[in-house]
């Protein structure tokens, strides 16, 4: 009389590893060749907290976030917290020590979320533009048409320098445009007679014509090569 075979399954062999979000599978075999499979449950994410960072008057902050330490999936996205206003005392920020020019004129942009700035009735020789005004970023420079200005500190919040923005600032000698500026308008620095140097970041993707016309940089033959004028990697004329 035949004896009924009773399966005796050996150790499990993993067919597919379980991940944070996907189930896996495993298999065991009997000496008779019969096999059985089972599902390995998904492991679930291993949460790690990404600490919040307070915004200051010098740099943006971040909200608290979370990500998985195994697969790096972002579970709670960190949001950028805008730079806060300088807290001024006699025109000087009590936190970062920066002296902000007074008398500048601000106008709310059409998006309602940012400001543009112009010289207004400010008469400083060394202009310092804040990154934030009344809780909103300063993103556009409009017009600073006067001759007394010798330098200007442009904040990293600025994305646009308008047409004719610094035209005829005859004492302005050097300009360093911060990374983040995307647009420099037509004749933005034209007729700045003393302007002999300018740094333009890679973030710029639009430059208007005549931006350096009638400047010391334009008139310096050493800056031209075979009838072509560059400022860094940017073709000027």
mmCIF file of C-alpha atoms in Angstrom:
data_model
loop_
_atom_site.group_PDB
_atom_site.id
_atom_site.type_symbol
_atom_site.label_atom_id
_atom_site.label_comp_id
_atom_site.label_asym_id
_atom_site.label_seq_id
_atom_site.Cartn_x
_atom_site.Cartn_y
_atom_site.Cartn_z
ATOM 1 C CA UNK A 1 0.000 0.000 0.000
ATOM 2 C CA UNK A 2 1.445 3.434 -1.045
ATOM 3 C CA UNK A 3 2.232 5.875 1.707
ATOM 4 C CA UNK A 4 0.775 9.397 1.236
ATOM 5 C CA UNK A 5 3.554 11.893 0.659
ATOM 6 C CA UNK A 6 3.754 14.731 3.163
ATOM 7 C CA UNK A 7 5.522 17.780 1.849
ATOM 8 C CA UNK A 8 8.573 18.902 3.766
ATOM 9 C CA UNK A 9 9.604 22.341 2.614
ATOM 10 C CA UNK A 10 13.129 23.574 3.092
ATOM 11 C CA UNK A 11 14.409 27.082 3.855
ATOM 12 C CA UNK A 12 12.927 30.095 2.169
ATOM 13 C CA UNK A 13 14.667 31.603 -0.844
ATOM 14 C CA UNK A 14 13.990 35.243 -1.608
ATOM 15 C CA UNK A 15 12.688 35.768 -5.131
ATOM 16 C CA UNK A 16 12.198 39.514 -4.856
ATOM 17 C CA UNK A 17 13.375 41.797 -2.093
ATOM 18 C CA UNK A 18 10.734 43.943 -0.440
ATOM 19 C CA UNK A 19 11.318 47.682 -0.647
ATOM 20 C CA UNK A 20 9.866 50.619 1.251
ATOM 21 C CA UNK A 21 6.806 50.716 -0.994
ATOM 22 C CA UNK A 22 6.669 47.390 -2.841
ATOM 23 C CA UNK A 23 6.090 43.871 -1.502
ATOM 24 C CA UNK A 24 8.569 41.128 -2.257
ATOM 25 C CA UNK A 25 8.222 37.372 -2.517
ATOM 26 C CA UNK A 26 9.907 34.212 -1.272
ATOM 27 C CA UNK A 27 9.855 30.539 -2.201
ATOM 28 C CA UNK A 28 10.427 27.188 -0.470
ATOM 29 C CA UNK A 29 10.769 23.773 -2.159
ATOM 30 C CA UNK A 30 9.948 20.194 -1.146
ATOM 31 C CA UNK A 31 12.170 17.247 -2.094
ATOM 32 C CA UNK A 32 9.433 16.158 -4.459
ATOM 33 C CA UNK A 33 9.723 19.305 -6.435
ATOM 34 C CA UNK A 34 6.619 21.010 -5.104
ATOM 35 C CA UNK A 35 7.102 24.686 -4.307
ATOM 36 C CA UNK A 36 5.231 27.265 -2.326
ATOM 37 C CA UNK A 37 5.549 31.063 -2.399
ATOM 38 C CA UNK A 38 4.641 33.786 0.065
ATOM 39 C CA UNK A 39 4.538 37.542 -0.077
ATOM 40 C CA UNK A 40 7.077 39.585 1.863
ATOM 41 C CA UNK A 41 5.312 42.751 3.073
ATOM 42 C CA UNK A 42 6.634 46.143 2.017
ATOM 43 C CA UNK A 43 8.917 47.521 4.708
ATOM 44 C CA UNK A 44 7.487 51.028 4.842
ATOM 45 C CA UNK A 45 9.542 54.202 4.902
ATOM 46 C CA UNK A 46 12.078 54.917 7.628
ATOM 47 C CA UNK A 47 11.328 58.538 8.462
ATOM 48 C CA UNK A 48 14.082 61.022 9.201
ATOM 49 C CA UNK A 49 13.321 64.620 10.172
ATOM 50 C CA UNK A 50 14.919 67.400 8.129
ATOM 51 C CA UNK A 51 15.322 70.205 10.622
ATOM 52 C CA UNK A 52 13.718 73.561 10.070
ATOM 53 C CA UNK A 53 15.963 76.561 9.539
ATOM 54 C CA UNK A 54 14.925 80.019 10.639
ATOM 55 C CA UNK A 55 15.059 82.774 8.046
ATOM 56 C CA UNK A 56 17.263 85.751 8.806
ATOM 57 C CA UNK A 57 17.748 89.144 7.219
ATOM 58 C CA UNK A 58 20.704 87.662 5.326
ATOM 59 C CA UNK A 59 19.366 84.363 3.992
ATOM 60 C CA UNK A 60 16.207 82.348 3.446
ATOM 61 C CA UNK A 61 15.071 79.646 5.850
ATOM 62 C CA UNK A 62 13.354 76.256 5.507
ATOM 63 C CA UNK A 63 10.327 74.626 7.073
ATOM 64 C CA UNK A 64 10.689 71.232 8.755
ATOM 65 C CA UNK A 65 10.567 68.291 6.375
ATOM 66 C CA UNK A 66 10.901 64.506 6.365
ATOM 67 C CA UNK A 67 12.523 61.961 4.074
ATOM 68 C CA UNK A 68 13.135 58.206 4.035
ATOM 69 C CA UNK A 69 16.658 57.307 5.100
ATOM 70 C CA UNK A 70 16.541 54.125 2.993
ATOM 71 C CA UNK A 71 15.208 55.231 -0.410
ATOM 72 C CA UNK A 72 15.557 59.022 0.049
ATOM 73 C CA UNK A 73 11.933 59.646 -0.928
ATOM 74 C CA UNK A 74 10.796 63.083 0.247
ATOM 75 C CA UNK A 75 7.877 62.526 2.600
ATOM 76 C CA UNK A 76 7.303 66.119 3.701
ATOM 77 C CA UNK A 77 8.820 68.713 1.377
ATOM 78 C CA UNK A 78 10.750 71.549 2.964
ATOM 79 C CA UNK A 79 9.451 74.934 1.861
ATOM 80 C CA UNK A 80 11.599 78.028 1.532
ATOM 81 C CA UNK A 81 10.906 80.693 4.145
ATOM 82 C CA UNK A 82 11.476 84.197 2.815
ATOM 83 C CA UNK A 83 14.231 86.442 4.126
ATOM 84 C CA UNK A 84 12.890 88.647 6.901
ATOM 85 C CA UNK A 85 13.141 92.418 7.096
ATOM 86 C CA UNK A 86 16.205 94.056 8.554
ATOM 87 C CA UNK A 87 15.588 95.485 12.009
ATOM 88 C CA UNK A 88 17.040 98.943 11.681
ATOM 89 C CA UNK A 89 18.378 101.280 14.290
ATOM 90 C CA UNK A 90 19.699 104.544 12.873
ATOM 91 C CA UNK A 91 19.724 102.905 9.449
ATOM 92 C CA UNK A 92 21.858 99.940 10.583
ATOM 93 C CA UNK A 93 20.481 96.409 10.998
ATOM 94 C CA UNK A 94 20.808 95.273 14.608
ATOM 95 C CA UNK A 95 21.344 91.675 13.502
ATOM 96 C CA UNK A 96 23.655 91.684 10.479
ATOM 97 C CA UNK A 97 25.218 95.144 10.859
ATOM 98 C CA UNK A 98 24.377 96.136 7.280
ATOM 99 C CA UNK A 99 23.688 99.821 6.705
ATOM 100 C CA UNK A 100 20.634 100.064 4.464
ATOM 101 C CA UNK A 101 20.269 103.128 2.263
ATOM 102 C CA UNK A 102 17.411 105.365 3.332
ATOM 103 C CA UNK A 103 15.115 107.292 1.001
ATOM 104 C CA UNK A 104 14.868 104.573 -1.646
ATOM 105 C CA UNK A 105 11.513 104.347 -3.384
ATOM 106 C CA UNK A 106 9.670 101.013 -3.475
ATOM 107 C CA UNK A 107 6.699 99.999 -5.611
ATOM 108 C CA UNK A 108 4.656 96.817 -5.351
ATOM 109 C CA UNK A 109 5.027 94.701 -8.476
ATOM 110 C CA UNK A 110 2.016 93.456 -10.443
ATOM 111 C CA UNK A 111 2.250 90.018 -8.802
ATOM 112 C CA UNK A 112 1.486 91.617 -5.450
ATOM 113 C CA UNK A 113 4.208 89.483 -3.888
ATOM 114 C CA UNK A 114 7.371 91.482 -4.531
ATOM 115 C CA UNK A 115 8.760 95.006 -4.841
ATOM 116 C CA UNK A 116 10.747 97.048 -7.321
ATOM 117 C CA UNK A 117 13.116 99.762 -6.150
ATOM 118 C CA UNK A 118 14.456 103.058 -7.461
ATOM 119 C CA UNK A 119 16.696 105.738 -6.016
ATOM 120 C CA UNK A 120 13.847 107.946 -4.821
ATOM 121 C CA UNK A 121 15.321 110.792 -2.762
ATOM 122 C CA UNK A 122 18.297 108.752 -1.518
ATOM 123 C CA UNK A 123 21.569 110.609 -1.972
ATOM 124 C CA UNK A 124 24.049 108.010 -0.663
ATOM 125 C CA UNK A 125 27.260 107.546 -2.592
ATOM 126 C CA UNK A 126 27.341 103.876 -1.590
ATOM 127 C CA UNK A 127 23.890 102.426 -2.200
ATOM 128 C CA UNK A 128 22.798 99.331 -0.277
ATOM 129 C CA UNK A 129 19.520 97.817 -1.438
ATOM 130 C CA UNK A 130 17.755 95.439 0.996
ATOM 131 C CA UNK A 131 16.619 91.989 -0.130
ATOM 132 C CA UNK A 132 13.249 92.427 1.587
ATOM 133 C CA UNK A 133 10.901 95.368 2.047
ATOM 134 C CA UNK A 134 7.797 95.114 4.238
ATOM 135 C CA UNK A 135 8.000 91.327 4.259
ATOM 136 C CA UNK A 136 8.251 90.900 0.478
ATOM 137 C CA UNK A 137 11.381 90.331 -1.655
ATOM 138 C CA UNK A 138 12.872 93.138 -3.740
ATOM 139 C CA UNK A 139 13.110 91.586 -7.211
ATOM 140 C CA UNK A 140 13.328 94.472 -9.675
ATOM 141 C CA UNK A 141 15.716 97.428 -9.935
ATOM 142 C CA UNK A 142 14.029 100.254 -11.834
ATOM 143 C CA UNK A 143 16.015 103.468 -11.951
ATOM 144 C CA UNK A 144 19.040 105.000 -10.213
ATOM 145 C CA UNK A 145 19.776 107.952 -12.460
ATOM 146 C CA UNK A 146 22.056 110.273 -10.589
ATOM 147 C CA UNK A 147 25.744 111.003 -10.704
ATOM 148 C CA UNK A 148 26.816 110.854 -7.045
ATOM 149 C CA UNK A 149 26.559 107.074 -6.666
ATOM 150 C CA UNK A 150 29.961 105.345 -6.598
ATOM 151 C CA UNK A 151 28.850 101.809 -5.694
ATOM 152 C CA UNK A 152 25.684 99.743 -5.367
ATOM 153 C CA UNK A 153 25.111 96.531 -3.412
ATOM 154 C CA UNK A 154 22.509 94.495 -5.291
ATOM 155 C CA UNK A 155 20.837 91.792 -3.150
ATOM 156 C CA UNK A 156 20.496 88.196 -4.295
ATOM 157 C CA UNK A 157 16.705 88.567 -4.349
ATOM 158 C CA UNK A 158 16.860 90.663 -7.532
ATOM 159 C CA UNK A 159 15.913 88.907 -10.774
ATOM 160 C CA UNK A 160 15.474 91.880 -13.121
ATOM 161 C CA UNK A 161 17.489 95.023 -13.810
ATOM 162 C CA UNK A 162 15.245 97.273 -15.890
ATOM 163 C CA UNK A 163 15.931 99.255 -19.034
ATOM 164 C CA UNK A 164 18.120 102.326 -18.320
ATOM 165 C CA UNK A 165 18.321 101.276 -14.649
ATOM 166 C CA UNK A 166 21.746 102.872 -13.937
ATOM 167 C CA UNK A 167 22.141 105.035 -17.020
ATOM 168 C CA UNK A 168 24.348 108.118 -16.515
ATOM 169 C CA UNK A 169 25.606 107.129 -13.059
ATOM 170 C CA UNK A 170 28.873 108.754 -14.046
ATOM 171 C CA UNK A 171 30.828 107.919 -10.854
ATOM 172 C CA UNK A 172 29.920 104.226 -10.713
ATOM 173 C CA UNK A 173 33.160 102.298 -11.188
ATOM 174 C CA UNK A 174 32.389 98.591 -10.835
ATOM 175 C CA UNK A 175 29.272 96.434 -10.707
ATOM 176 C CA UNK A 176 28.936 92.859 -9.442
ATOM 177 C CA UNK A 177 25.580 91.443 -10.434
ATOM 178 C CA UNK A 178 24.505 88.641 -8.051
ATOM 179 C CA UNK A 179 23.632 85.125 -9.104
ATOM 180 C CA UNK A 180 19.865 84.960 -9.515
ATOM 181 C CA UNK A 181 19.487 87.933 -11.855
ATOM 182 C CA UNK A 182 17.918 86.698 -15.094
ATOM 183 C CA UNK A 183 17.290 89.864 -17.078
ATOM 184 C CA UNK A 184 19.402 92.980 -17.692
ATOM 185 C CA UNK A 185 17.489 95.601 -19.637
ATOM 186 C CA UNK A 186 18.392 97.854 -22.527
ATOM 187 C CA UNK A 187 21.062 100.503 -21.782
ATOM 188 C CA UNK A 188 21.068 99.389 -18.136
ATOM 189 C CA UNK A 189 24.573 100.837 -17.517
ATOM 190 C CA UNK A 190 25.023 103.054 -20.561
ATOM 191 C CA UNK A 191 26.859 106.375 -20.108
ATOM 192 C CA UNK A 192 28.288 105.282 -16.747
ATOM 193 C CA UNK A 193 31.523 106.992 -17.741
ATOM 194 C CA UNK A 194 33.651 105.599 -14.887
ATOM 195 C CA UNK A 195 32.410 102.018 -15.112
ATOM 196 C CA UNK A 196 35.502 99.973 -15.926
ATOM 197 C CA UNK A 197 34.450 96.502 -14.723
ATOM 198 C CA UNK A 198 31.352 94.358 -14.497
ATOM 199 C CA UNK A 199 30.653 90.786 -13.370
ATOM 200 C CA UNK A 200 27.647 89.048 -14.924
ATOM 201 C CA UNK A 201 26.546 85.668 -13.447
ATOM 202 C CA UNK A 202 25.570 82.589 -15.428
ATOM 203 C CA UNK A 203 21.978 82.970 -14.212
ATOM 204 C CA UNK A 204 21.428 85.814 -16.712
ATOM 205 C CA UNK A 205 19.539 84.628 -19.804
ATOM 206 C CA UNK A 206 18.523 87.959 -21.349
ATOM 207 C CA UNK A 207 20.685 91.042 -21.963
ATOM 208 C CA UNK A 208 19.423 94.157 -23.719
ATOM 209 C CA UNK A 209 21.442 96.139 -26.229
ATOM 210 C CA UNK A 210 23.772 99.011 -25.339
ATOM 211 C CA UNK A 211 24.087 97.953 -21.719
ATOM 212 C CA UNK A 212 27.685 99.218 -21.568
ATOM 213 C CA UNK A 213 27.626 101.922 -24.232
ATOM 214 C CA UNK A 214 29.780 104.968 -23.449
ATOM 215 C CA UNK A 215 31.344 103.378 -20.375
ATOM 216 C CA UNK A 216 35.042 103.123 -19.520
ATOM 217 C CA UNK A 217 34.748 99.376 -20.091
ATOM 218 C CA UNK A 218 33.355 99.947 -23.586
ATOM 219 C CA UNK A 219 36.005 102.517 -24.469
ATOM 220 C CA UNK A 220 38.933 100.375 -23.263
ATOM 221 C CA UNK A 221 40.476 98.865 -26.404
ATOM 222 C CA UNK A 222 41.977 96.051 -24.304
ATOM 223 C CA UNK A 223 38.456 94.680 -23.721
ATOM 224 C CA UNK A 224 37.819 94.291 -27.456
ATOM 225 C CA UNK A 225 39.084 91.467 -29.648
ATOM 226 C CA UNK A 226 38.666 91.580 -33.422
ATOM 227 C CA UNK A 227 35.817 94.055 -33.106
ATOM 228 C CA UNK A 228 33.954 92.003 -30.498
ATOM 229 C CA UNK A 229 33.242 93.017 -26.891
ATOM 230 C CA UNK A 230 32.497 90.467 -24.177
ATOM 231 C CA UNK A 231 31.759 90.828 -20.469
ATOM 232 C CA UNK A 232 32.800 87.466 -19.076
ATOM 233 C CA UNK A 233 31.143 84.903 -21.374
ATOM 234 C CA UNK A 234 28.450 87.317 -22.553
ATOM 235 C CA UNK A 235 28.587 88.941 -25.974
ATOM 236 C CA UNK A 236 27.977 92.668 -25.521
ATOM 237 C CA UNK A 237 28.638 94.002 -29.020
#
